[in-house]
Amino acid sequence: MQRGTLIRKDPARWRVQPWLVDLEAARAGFSWQAVRRELLGEAWADAPDPPMNIGHLAVDRHLAGGSVPRGDAQAQAEATAPARIALRIVGEDGQPHSLDYAELARSTNRFAHALQQLGLQAGDGLFVLCSRSEPLYVAVLGALKAGCVVAPLFAAFGPEPVATRLRIAQPKVLLTTRSLYRRKVAAQRAAFPFLQHVIVIDDDLPGEAAEPGRLPPGTLDYAALLAGSSPEPVPAPARPTRASDPAFIHFTSGTTGTPKAALHVHEAALMHHATGRWALDLHGEDVFWCTADPGWVTGTSYGLIAPLTSGITSIVDEGEFDARRWYGILQDEGVTVWYTAPTAVRMMMRAGAEVALGYDTNRLRLLASVGEPLSAEAVVWGREAFGLPFHDTWWQTETGGIMIANMPAVTIRPGSMGKPLPGVDAAIVERGPDGGVRVIEEPGTQGEIALKPGWPAMFRGYWGDEDRYRRCFADGWYLTGDLARRDADGYYWFVGRSDDVIKTSGHLVGPFEVESALLTHAAVAEAGVIGRPDASGHEIIKAFVAVKPGIEAGTDLRRELLAHARRRLGPAIAPKEIDFLPWLPRTRSGKIMRRLLRARELGLPEGDLSMLEPPPEPAP
Ligand code: WT7
């Protein structure tokens, strides 16, 4: 795949007029009615709880010619929508196949019909436990069309996390693959009496004997269900879904242990669609690659919903991360807009910018990132490797969609998360002892990010835990648990999760600041920083560092890194101790698990590890 010659990075040879040019004007004149008008039509723009279905908005709407054209090129693009590629799926072996909008409509109709024939009704739960592949996307959209509430799970979850999540939401249907069923569900099936149907995709994982046609007892064959049902449009369920009806459950890790099941509604698609424009600038011609797994909210909000409501092509990679594989996909698929995570960016940086120069990624015109702080180095590295900076975006499972971002319409300040999107009312606040919330107006002061409820993708509950949900709100604000500063120009700067913040002598230190300083050293690949309590009741800043390939981690380097950090940060917040690790513990979505670093350091229980990413393969 790699070419011998170095390819000049000269992206954006084709340009588009960005959707959003003047952020202030867009914020000032903003109303969600305009987005409703476009997606639902004039008649429903002002209705209190209009009929609405994400499956319909993402797929069928394009066939009916209901998309609103904009400009000539866009009109052209929209006119051919049914034959446009909706999903372009790169197989594990690197072979891609495509589904156009018309095919996607037929398959999702078939699955929706099949569910209706099984007796499922609007509001019934369906879990999906399978890796990124065509059936996953077809099933999610088909289930939404049938009015089901869908929870996509990471295929890599073991039997225990699968059971925990099933018990929380008690779905009626589980869709999984034959091998995953055998390894993770079969033995404990009796413990899930609520599960009325298990639908199984007949796969053959390497190393498992092929047994075509022999499905486990008590399961239904996915392919047979599809083949046996009609591709015609699904008649509206007896009760068509409305904007406020539940569509998704997304599990997110609680810091303490039990996963939280955030509930999202159909109306959320208004937000996915609009933020797809403002933050990701999706246009009719785009080939968009969101690298997240749908087991994580990013993989559904932006891997599935936003690109499809926009009528563009969404790339799905069935394989796992590998720097050369990813450069190959960017090149071969002609990706134009790429949405990924800092952990992937760091891994690509680790492989070296020279590797990037072997691939022609010049179709790219926008790079964006989410999930963790994006260090200034990563923003700058984007320029080196792709000729483009990374645009950071900030949001949470609970917010359902992008809230704060370095939108193309704002000048990037490297290291900052950017500004609130149109329709997003954000503030830096302080919680008082009385439970009240005070908005901090002074620029540069650290506080918690708070959001005014009212954006369509806001979560509507934690399934089965009303109390926990209620505690997220105070004084008319949703409190995010993230600490940040806002500068005088309105840019937000991430400080840390409030649980991760370190109380050292007289200072509150966000681990990200210390980690960023360590990452500026050429030997450092990854850094995770925690507070370790000392005798005086304060915390000592301790760093865990993984070095780049070929670097020797030892006393000399430790001394050098301590001095490097001290020079950049000053003695008060520089780490006092550094330990080297071969890799840092991360969640499957790429976040450093500082909670685990701390637990291991202090010899405390490690807590819920279902989100822990298995260690990387040793380098060949
Ligand atoms: C937490 C949310 C991220 C969407 C998917 C679900 C951290 C997210 C950033 C960013 C610094 C970030 C926050 C947030 N986070 N984006 N751009 N810079 N931190 O994510 O699993 O619910 O996690 O991720 O701490 O609260 P999630």
XYZ file of C-alpha atoms and ligand atoms in Angstrom:
647
model
C 0.000 0.000 0.000
C 2.717 2.442 0.881
C 4.227 4.264 -2.045
C 7.950 4.777 -2.364
C 7.710 8.494 -2.999
C 6.801 11.180 -0.542
C 3.537 12.858 -1.366
C 3.178 16.561 -0.856
C 0.375 17.458 1.467
C -1.743 19.887 -0.428
C -5.270 19.112 0.701
C -8.531 20.823 -0.039
C -7.821 21.022 -3.723
C -11.556 21.058 -3.903
C -13.251 23.545 -1.690
C -16.759 24.044 -0.481
C -18.542 27.010 0.905
C -18.722 26.209 4.636
C -22.183 25.913 6.171
C -21.263 28.205 8.997
C -19.274 31.353 8.384
C -20.321 33.830 11.030
C -20.711 32.049 14.353
C -21.972 35.064 16.282
C -24.677 35.780 13.720
C -25.708 32.128 13.622
C -25.926 31.983 17.414
C -27.891 35.210 17.618
C -30.482 34.278 15.025
C -30.724 30.664 16.074
C -33.829 28.535 16.483
C -34.301 24.768 16.373
C -37.446 25.423 14.323
C -35.292 26.006 11.257
C -33.702 22.570 11.620
C -37.128 20.997 12.162
C -38.477 22.771 9.113
C -35.724 21.268 6.996
C -35.896 17.725 8.349
C -39.605 17.391 9.109
C -41.183 19.900 6.783
C -43.004 23.161 7.364
C -46.098 21.526 8.824
C -44.224 20.134 11.816
C -41.802 22.978 12.461
C -43.733 24.269 15.431
C -45.616 21.170 16.571
C -44.971 20.337 20.231
C -44.105 16.660 19.746
C -44.117 15.879 16.026
C -43.940 12.386 14.546
C -40.279 11.678 13.970
C -38.125 8.626 13.399
C -34.372 8.541 13.043
C -34.488 5.532 10.702
C -36.768 7.454 8.396
C -34.756 10.690 8.555
C -31.478 8.894 7.910
C -32.601 6.690 5.052
C -36.085 6.971 3.573
C -36.205 10.733 3.510
C -33.582 10.766 0.751
C -35.602 8.416 -1.438
C -38.705 10.527 -1.230
C -36.686 13.477 -2.515
C -37.465 15.220 0.731
C -33.965 16.524 1.289
C -33.671 20.246 1.011
C -31.260 21.163 -1.786
C -28.878 24.043 -1.400
C -27.086 25.534 -4.384
C -26.673 23.799 -7.708
C -24.010 21.276 -6.797
C -26.003 20.277 -3.760
C -29.222 19.998 -5.756
C -27.421 17.705 -8.168
C -26.045 15.637 -5.345
C -29.456 15.340 -3.703
C -31.189 14.475 -6.956
C -29.277 11.231 -7.242
C -29.630 10.359 -3.578
C -31.090 6.827 -3.879
C -28.070 5.649 -5.836
C -25.566 7.471 -3.685
C -23.474 5.367 -1.391
C -24.684 5.495 2.183
C -22.274 3.061 3.796
C -18.905 2.071 2.465
C -17.727 -0.858 4.557
C -14.068 -1.842 4.539
C -13.781 -5.529 5.442
C -11.197 -6.852 7.837
C -9.284 -8.128 4.804
C -9.256 -4.599 3.386
C -11.896 -5.317 0.711
C -14.603 -2.641 0.673
C -18.250 -3.038 -0.281
C -20.949 -0.392 -0.604
C -24.610 0.033 0.231
C -26.462 2.812 -1.529
C -29.384 4.616 0.069
C -31.948 2.577 -1.829
C -30.353 -0.722 -0.757
C -30.057 0.486 2.808
C -33.742 1.402 2.748
C -34.718 -2.080 1.570
C -32.571 -3.948 4.105
C -33.644 -1.780 7.013
C -37.288 -2.203 5.944
C -36.791 -5.952 5.933
C -35.365 -5.933 9.436
C -38.118 -3.638 10.699
C -40.769 -5.925 9.200
C -39.111 -8.940 10.753
C -39.214 -7.330 14.189
C -42.861 -6.399 13.748
C -43.631 -9.986 12.740
C -41.942 -11.136 15.930
C -44.468 -9.008 17.771
C -42.195 -6.162 18.760
C -43.796 -2.808 19.325
C -42.711 0.760 19.644
C -40.796 1.185 22.879
C -39.484 -2.392 23.068
C -35.757 -2.762 23.663
C -33.219 -4.290 21.288
C -29.557 -4.773 22.135
C -26.932 -5.178 19.467
C -23.761 -7.032 20.379
C -21.617 -7.299 17.303
C -18.611 -5.701 15.728
C -18.743 -3.058 13.008
C -20.270 -4.731 9.968
C -23.219 -4.300 7.624
C -25.755 -6.149 9.820
C -24.988 -3.887 12.769
C -25.920 -0.750 10.827
C -28.909 -2.350 9.111
C -30.238 -3.686 12.407
C -29.877 -0.409 14.283
C -31.701 1.581 11.602
C -34.286 -1.129 11.006
C -35.035 -1.416 14.712
C -35.469 2.355 14.941
C -37.945 2.208 12.057
C -39.904 -0.401 13.996
C -39.937 1.976 16.955
C -37.570 -0.094 19.105
C -35.135 1.415 21.592
C -31.650 0.367 20.554
C -28.550 -0.172 22.661
C -25.389 -0.941 20.712
C -22.767 -2.704 22.860
C -19.050 -3.127 22.234
C -18.465 -6.573 20.769
C -15.352 -6.823 22.922
C -17.336 -6.821 26.175
C -16.939 -10.044 28.121
C -19.894 -12.068 29.505
C -20.001 -10.072 32.744
C -20.380 -6.546 31.301
C -22.879 -7.891 28.759
C -24.944 -9.377 31.592
C -24.769 -6.210 33.692
C -26.071 -4.098 30.827
C -28.768 -6.562 29.821
C -30.020 -6.631 33.404
C -30.191 -2.832 33.584
C -32.338 -2.309 30.480
C -34.026 -5.756 30.113
C -34.455 -5.684 26.319
C -36.802 -8.079 24.530
C -34.374 -8.793 21.695
C -30.653 -9.347 21.399
C -28.937 -9.324 18.033
C -25.489 -10.842 18.063
C -23.239 -13.144 16.078
C -23.047 -16.876 16.433
C -19.565 -16.832 17.909
C -20.268 -13.964 20.306
C -23.456 -15.692 21.418
C -21.590 -18.875 22.136
C -18.797 -17.184 24.020
C -20.726 -14.540 25.941
C -24.418 -15.253 26.205
C -25.343 -18.931 25.794
C -24.168 -20.104 29.228
C -26.118 -17.400 31.048
C -29.201 -17.185 28.808
C -31.489 -18.517 31.563
C -30.550 -15.519 33.686
C -32.221 -13.209 31.140
C -35.898 -14.229 31.240
C -36.879 -10.874 29.680
C -35.098 -11.793 26.419
C -37.825 -13.071 24.108
C -35.700 -13.425 21.001
C -32.036 -13.797 20.207
C -31.222 -13.121 16.574
C -27.922 -14.512 15.425
C -25.718 -13.509 12.513
C -23.969 -16.575 11.220
C -20.329 -15.599 11.248
C -17.168 -17.611 11.132
C -14.508 -16.119 13.247
C -11.018 -17.307 12.427
C -10.221 -20.371 14.473
C -13.838 -21.468 14.857
C -15.034 -24.454 12.894
C -17.520 -23.463 10.235
C -20.937 -24.993 10.781
C -23.140 -23.363 8.185
C -26.810 -23.563 8.970
C -26.313 -24.794 12.492
C -27.413 -22.061 14.794
C -27.497 -22.401 18.548
C -30.815 -23.669 19.916
C -33.294 -20.972 20.842
C -31.946 -18.438 18.368
C -33.258 -16.991 15.105
C -31.207 -16.650 11.939
C -30.639 -13.026 10.946
C -30.217 -13.798 7.246
C -33.372 -15.927 7.151
C -35.377 -13.216 8.879
C -34.240 -10.632 6.330
C -34.859 -12.935 3.378
C -38.330 -13.780 4.648
C -39.608 -10.265 5.050
C -40.632 -7.500 2.754
C -38.316 -4.736 1.525
C -41.312 -2.437 1.115
C -41.615 0.600 3.369
C -42.642 -0.261 6.886
C -46.194 0.760 7.669
C -46.034 3.185 10.519
C -46.144 1.204 13.744
C -49.516 1.257 15.466
C -48.088 4.190 17.361
C -45.597 6.093 15.154
C -42.600 7.372 17.060
C -42.617 10.984 18.120
C -39.799 13.396 18.761
C -39.817 12.637 22.476
C -39.906 8.827 22.136
C -36.817 6.910 23.227
C -34.498 5.780 20.435
C -31.169 4.814 22.020
C -29.615 3.723 25.241
C -25.902 4.466 25.437
C -23.945 3.022 28.296
C -21.232 5.142 29.755
C -18.805 4.242 32.468
C -19.618 5.488 35.923
C -16.493 6.527 37.800
C -17.464 4.275 40.664
C -18.579 1.116 38.999
C -22.114 0.614 37.765
C -22.478 1.729 34.170
C -24.958 4.507 33.497
C -27.545 3.926 30.780
C -28.155 7.291 29.136
C -31.472 7.469 27.306
C -31.797 9.441 24.056
C -34.855 10.287 21.973
C -35.627 10.525 18.243
C -35.502 14.296 18.364
C -31.737 14.014 18.964
C -31.296 13.624 15.208
C -32.007 17.358 14.778
C -28.834 17.984 16.738
C -26.762 15.347 14.947
C -27.786 16.785 11.625
C -27.156 20.406 12.576
C -23.839 19.778 14.341
C -22.758 17.651 11.377
C -22.928 20.900 9.448
C -21.608 23.408 11.910
C -18.759 21.414 13.429
C -17.983 18.835 10.728
C -19.177 20.862 7.735
C -20.733 17.822 6.015
C -21.755 18.499 2.425
C -23.466 16.368 -0.210
C -20.222 15.245 -1.851
C -18.399 14.260 1.296
C -16.888 10.920 2.152
C -16.918 11.012 5.912
C -15.076 8.692 8.242
C -15.943 8.645 11.911
C -13.621 6.029 13.361
C -15.643 5.361 16.526
C -17.431 2.096 17.235
C -21.222 2.407 17.632
C -20.734 0.861 21.095
C -19.736 4.403 21.953
C -22.182 7.263 21.389
C -19.828 8.888 18.855
C -20.147 5.854 16.601
C -23.937 6.243 16.358
C -24.389 10.023 16.554
C -21.649 10.643 13.986
C -20.797 7.244 12.493
C -24.408 6.664 11.550
C -26.953 9.416 12.080
C -25.282 12.700 11.087
C -23.732 11.458 7.816
C -26.920 9.680 6.764
C -29.333 12.499 7.588
C -26.918 14.592 5.488
C -27.200 12.107 2.618
C -23.459 11.510 2.365
C -21.180 8.459 2.428
C -20.087 7.126 5.804
C -17.018 4.881 5.961
C -17.117 1.897 8.300
C -13.917 -0.006 8.994
C -14.425 -3.549 10.212
C -10.765 -3.767 11.206
C -8.934 -2.477 14.231
C -6.525 0.421 14.476
C -3.315 0.172 12.528
C -1.571 3.334 11.356
C -0.842 2.080 7.835
C -4.310 0.599 7.458
C -5.832 3.930 8.419
C -3.665 5.973 6.077
C -4.591 3.452 3.390
C -8.314 3.978 4.014
C -7.965 7.766 4.005
C -6.193 7.461 0.663
C -8.084 4.679 -1.090
C -11.562 5.774 -0.040
C -10.859 9.434 -0.733
C -11.991 10.489 2.730
C -12.804 14.205 2.829
C -13.876 14.717 6.449
C -12.317 12.629 9.194
C -13.554 12.465 12.787
C -11.327 10.566 15.164
C -9.944 10.573 18.709
C -6.757 11.891 20.304
C -5.680 8.374 21.206
C -5.644 7.440 17.518
C -3.910 10.692 16.642
C -1.215 9.938 19.209
C -0.757 6.428 17.854
C -0.364 7.830 14.368
C 2.085 10.413 15.651
C 3.980 7.568 17.258
C 4.289 5.844 13.903
C 5.899 9.055 12.566
C 4.881 11.731 10.104
C 7.068 10.094 7.405
C 4.536 7.291 7.182
C 1.825 9.863 6.437
C 3.884 11.262 3.614
C 3.772 7.932 1.794
C 0.023 8.231 1.239
C -2.062 10.582 -0.834
C -4.576 11.943 1.650
C -5.167 15.120 -0.279
C -8.912 14.615 -0.586
C -9.111 15.462 3.111
C -10.420 18.905 3.850
C -11.376 18.702 7.541
C -9.936 16.796 10.513
C -11.808 16.671 13.810
C -11.284 14.961 17.129
C -13.273 14.075 20.243
C -13.132 12.192 23.496
C -10.127 13.510 25.301
C -8.061 16.635 25.385
C -6.351 17.250 22.080
C -2.940 18.640 22.881
C -1.585 21.592 20.936
C 1.118 19.253 19.558
C -1.540 17.067 17.977
C -3.175 20.059 16.308
C 0.173 21.078 14.890
C 1.082 17.532 13.893
C -2.064 17.402 11.781
C -0.585 20.197 9.701
C 2.629 18.259 9.249
C 1.080 14.920 8.373
C -2.032 16.047 6.460
C -1.516 19.709 5.737
C -4.542 20.421 7.969
C -5.011 21.116 11.669
C -7.243 18.979 13.894
C -10.442 20.646 15.067
C -11.222 19.644 18.623
C -14.845 18.992 19.618
C -16.225 18.512 23.107
C -19.310 16.652 24.244
C -20.445 13.715 26.369
C -22.640 10.644 26.147
C -25.185 12.687 28.082
C -25.166 15.633 25.660
C -25.696 13.256 22.720
C -24.019 15.604 20.243
C -21.221 18.128 19.836
C -21.628 21.130 22.150
C -18.338 23.028 22.006
C -15.940 22.934 19.082
C -13.277 24.578 17.030
C -15.766 24.898 14.210
C -14.387 25.704 10.783
C -15.942 29.129 11.356
C -13.665 29.901 14.312
C -9.919 30.375 14.258
C -8.397 27.408 16.048
C -6.572 28.118 19.252
C -4.422 24.991 19.596
C -5.080 23.323 22.943
C -8.545 24.877 23.269
C -11.830 23.040 22.689
C -13.309 26.019 20.849
C -16.655 27.719 21.369
C -20.268 26.668 21.978
C -22.258 25.813 18.857
C -25.383 27.651 17.732
C -28.256 26.564 19.977
C -25.909 25.685 22.843
C -26.011 27.799 25.962
C -22.855 27.037 27.962
C -21.255 28.614 31.008
C -18.487 28.123 33.533
C -20.099 27.761 36.944
C -19.376 27.120 40.555
C -21.561 25.017 42.823
C -22.296 26.662 46.143
C -22.476 24.784 49.448
C -26.267 25.270 49.372
C -26.465 23.370 46.076
C -27.020 26.592 44.116
C -25.139 27.355 40.925
C -23.236 30.590 40.353
C -22.178 31.556 36.841
C -18.557 32.703 36.738
C -18.311 35.647 34.382
C -14.637 36.546 34.878
C -12.582 35.152 31.983
C -9.812 32.698 32.837
C -11.397 31.412 36.025
C -11.636 27.686 36.424
C -15.044 26.152 37.030
C -17.447 23.449 35.885
C -18.937 23.449 32.402
C -22.712 23.816 32.666
C -25.288 23.698 29.868
C -28.818 25.104 29.687
C -31.227 22.234 28.941
C -33.154 22.531 25.698
C -30.874 21.089 23.020
C -32.581 18.153 21.268
C -29.894 15.522 21.907
C -29.880 15.991 25.655
C -30.239 12.672 27.482
C -33.666 12.207 29.025
C -32.740 9.898 31.836
C -30.448 7.211 33.189
C -32.424 4.033 32.667
C -33.508 2.744 36.057
C -31.820 5.510 38.050
C -33.967 8.602 38.237
C -32.163 9.906 41.245
C -28.799 9.923 39.529
C -30.371 11.782 36.619
C -31.903 14.407 38.860
C -28.566 15.020 40.560
C -27.062 16.125 37.216
C -29.220 19.259 37.246
C -29.321 22.276 39.532
C -30.730 25.787 39.274
C -31.828 25.221 35.686
C -28.409 23.939 34.518
C -27.094 20.556 33.464
C -23.767 20.116 35.249
C -21.237 18.201 33.207
C -18.624 17.221 35.786
C -15.909 18.667 33.524
C -13.743 21.567 34.648
C -12.617 24.226 32.198
C -11.737 27.878 31.776
C -13.235 30.297 29.295
C -10.942 32.985 27.933
C -11.929 36.572 27.217
C -12.801 35.663 23.614
C -15.135 32.859 24.587
C -12.858 29.870 23.894
C -13.136 26.964 26.339
C -9.978 25.324 27.705
C -10.328 21.872 29.219
C -8.906 21.329 32.696
C -10.103 17.840 33.627
C -12.919 15.684 34.929
C -13.728 16.991 38.370
C -12.979 13.474 39.697
C -9.484 13.583 38.169
C -8.437 17.001 39.400
C -5.454 16.991 41.731
C -5.392 18.976 44.942
C -1.767 19.766 45.492
C -0.429 22.370 47.932
C -2.608 25.383 47.340
C -3.446 24.499 43.717
C -6.084 22.636 41.803
C -4.289 21.001 38.913
C -5.878 19.385 35.880
C -3.951 16.287 34.810
C -4.197 17.307 31.162
C -2.006 20.354 31.676
C 0.783 18.231 33.152
C 0.336 15.481 30.568
C 0.514 18.024 27.745
C 3.809 19.362 29.089
C 5.264 15.847 29.187
C 4.002 15.156 25.658
C 6.076 18.031 24.327
C 9.197 15.940 25.069
C 10.317 13.978 22.024
C 10.698 10.699 23.952
C 7.140 10.635 25.312
C 4.388 8.768 23.513
C 1.730 8.877 26.219
C 1.372 10.315 29.690
C -1.184 9.890 32.463
C -1.082 12.022 35.601
C -2.692 11.440 38.992
C -2.569 12.819 42.508
C -1.115 10.572 45.201
C -1.996 11.619 48.743
C 0.985 12.483 50.924
C 1.280 12.618 54.689
C 0.084 16.237 54.883
C -3.250 15.472 53.246
C -2.279 17.116 49.970
C -1.555 15.278 46.790
C 1.752 14.716 45.052
C 1.617 14.906 41.289
C 2.703 11.636 39.827
C 3.080 10.859 36.128
C 2.999 7.587 34.239
C 4.786 7.702 30.933
C 5.012 5.379 27.934
C 7.948 6.147 25.668
C 8.177 6.063 21.889
C 9.557 2.977 20.140
C 13.332 2.670 20.375
C 13.641 4.956 23.406
C 15.173 3.588 26.568
C 13.135 4.315 29.676
C 15.465 4.610 32.636
C 16.911 6.826 35.323
C 18.458 9.285 32.882
C 15.271 9.817 30.975
C 13.294 10.112 34.201
C 15.611 12.864 35.410
C 15.393 14.598 32.073
C 11.578 14.457 31.987
C 11.265 15.755 35.543
C 13.467 18.713 34.597
C 11.611 19.240 31.312
C 8.245 19.358 33.085
C 9.607 21.641 35.787
C 10.911 24.078 33.192
C 7.572 24.217 31.415
C 5.202 24.078 34.359
C 7.102 25.527 37.282
C 7.825 23.627 40.480
C 4.307 23.871 41.950
C 2.552 21.754 39.363
C 5.410 19.759 37.805
C 5.264 16.034 38.603
C 7.405 14.924 41.540
C 7.473 11.296 40.448
C 7.514 9.552 37.106
C 6.982 5.842 36.496
C 7.428 4.227 33.108
C 4.767 1.866 31.773
C 4.775 -0.061 28.492
C 1.324 1.394 27.759
C -1.305 3.341 29.658
C -4.624 1.797 30.675
C -7.332 3.232 28.448
C -11.018 2.814 27.912
C -12.150 1.277 24.667
C -12.989 4.772 23.507
C -9.401 5.841 24.157
C -9.571 7.735 27.434
C -6.723 7.307 29.889
C -8.149 5.521 32.947
C -6.612 7.714 35.609
C -8.961 6.142 38.120
C -7.206 2.812 37.460
C -3.708 4.339 37.614
C -4.665 5.795 40.986
C -6.218 2.567 42.282
C -3.128 0.580 41.293
C -0.812 3.164 42.786
C -2.671 3.117 46.091
C -3.429 -0.594 46.151
C -7.185 0.055 46.068
C -9.830 -2.100 44.360
C -9.707 -1.606 40.609
C -13.491 -1.322 40.227
C -15.403 -1.876 37.000
C -12.950 -2.769 34.221
C -15.444 -3.557 31.478
C -14.389 -0.466 29.539
C -10.663 -1.276 29.758
C -9.013 -1.737 26.380
C -6.903 -4.917 26.228
C -3.143 -4.266 26.002
C -1.812 -3.503 22.539
C -0.187 -6.240 20.496
C 3.582 -6.194 20.921
C 5.304 -4.485 18.004
C 6.511 -7.021 15.410
C -16.088 13.025 28.525
C -17.272 12.399 27.884
C -17.003 12.555 23.773
C -18.258 12.117 23.177
C -18.459 10.700 23.338
C -18.844 10.236 24.705
C -14.118 14.034 27.859
C -14.768 14.623 25.504
C -13.280 16.113 25.031
C -12.411 17.103 24.510
C -11.304 17.106 26.571
C -13.066 15.669 26.352
C -14.803 14.908 28.885
C -16.245 14.495 28.758
N -13.992 14.743 26.600
N -14.334 15.442 24.536
N -12.536 17.569 23.268
N -11.433 17.573 25.316
N -12.082 16.170 27.101
O -17.899 10.474 25.601
O -17.507 8.666 27.224
O -19.389 10.298 27.627
O -17.023 11.027 27.780
O -14.962 12.904 27.672
O -14.316 14.610 30.150
O -17.005 14.740 29.910
P -18.043 10.043 27.095
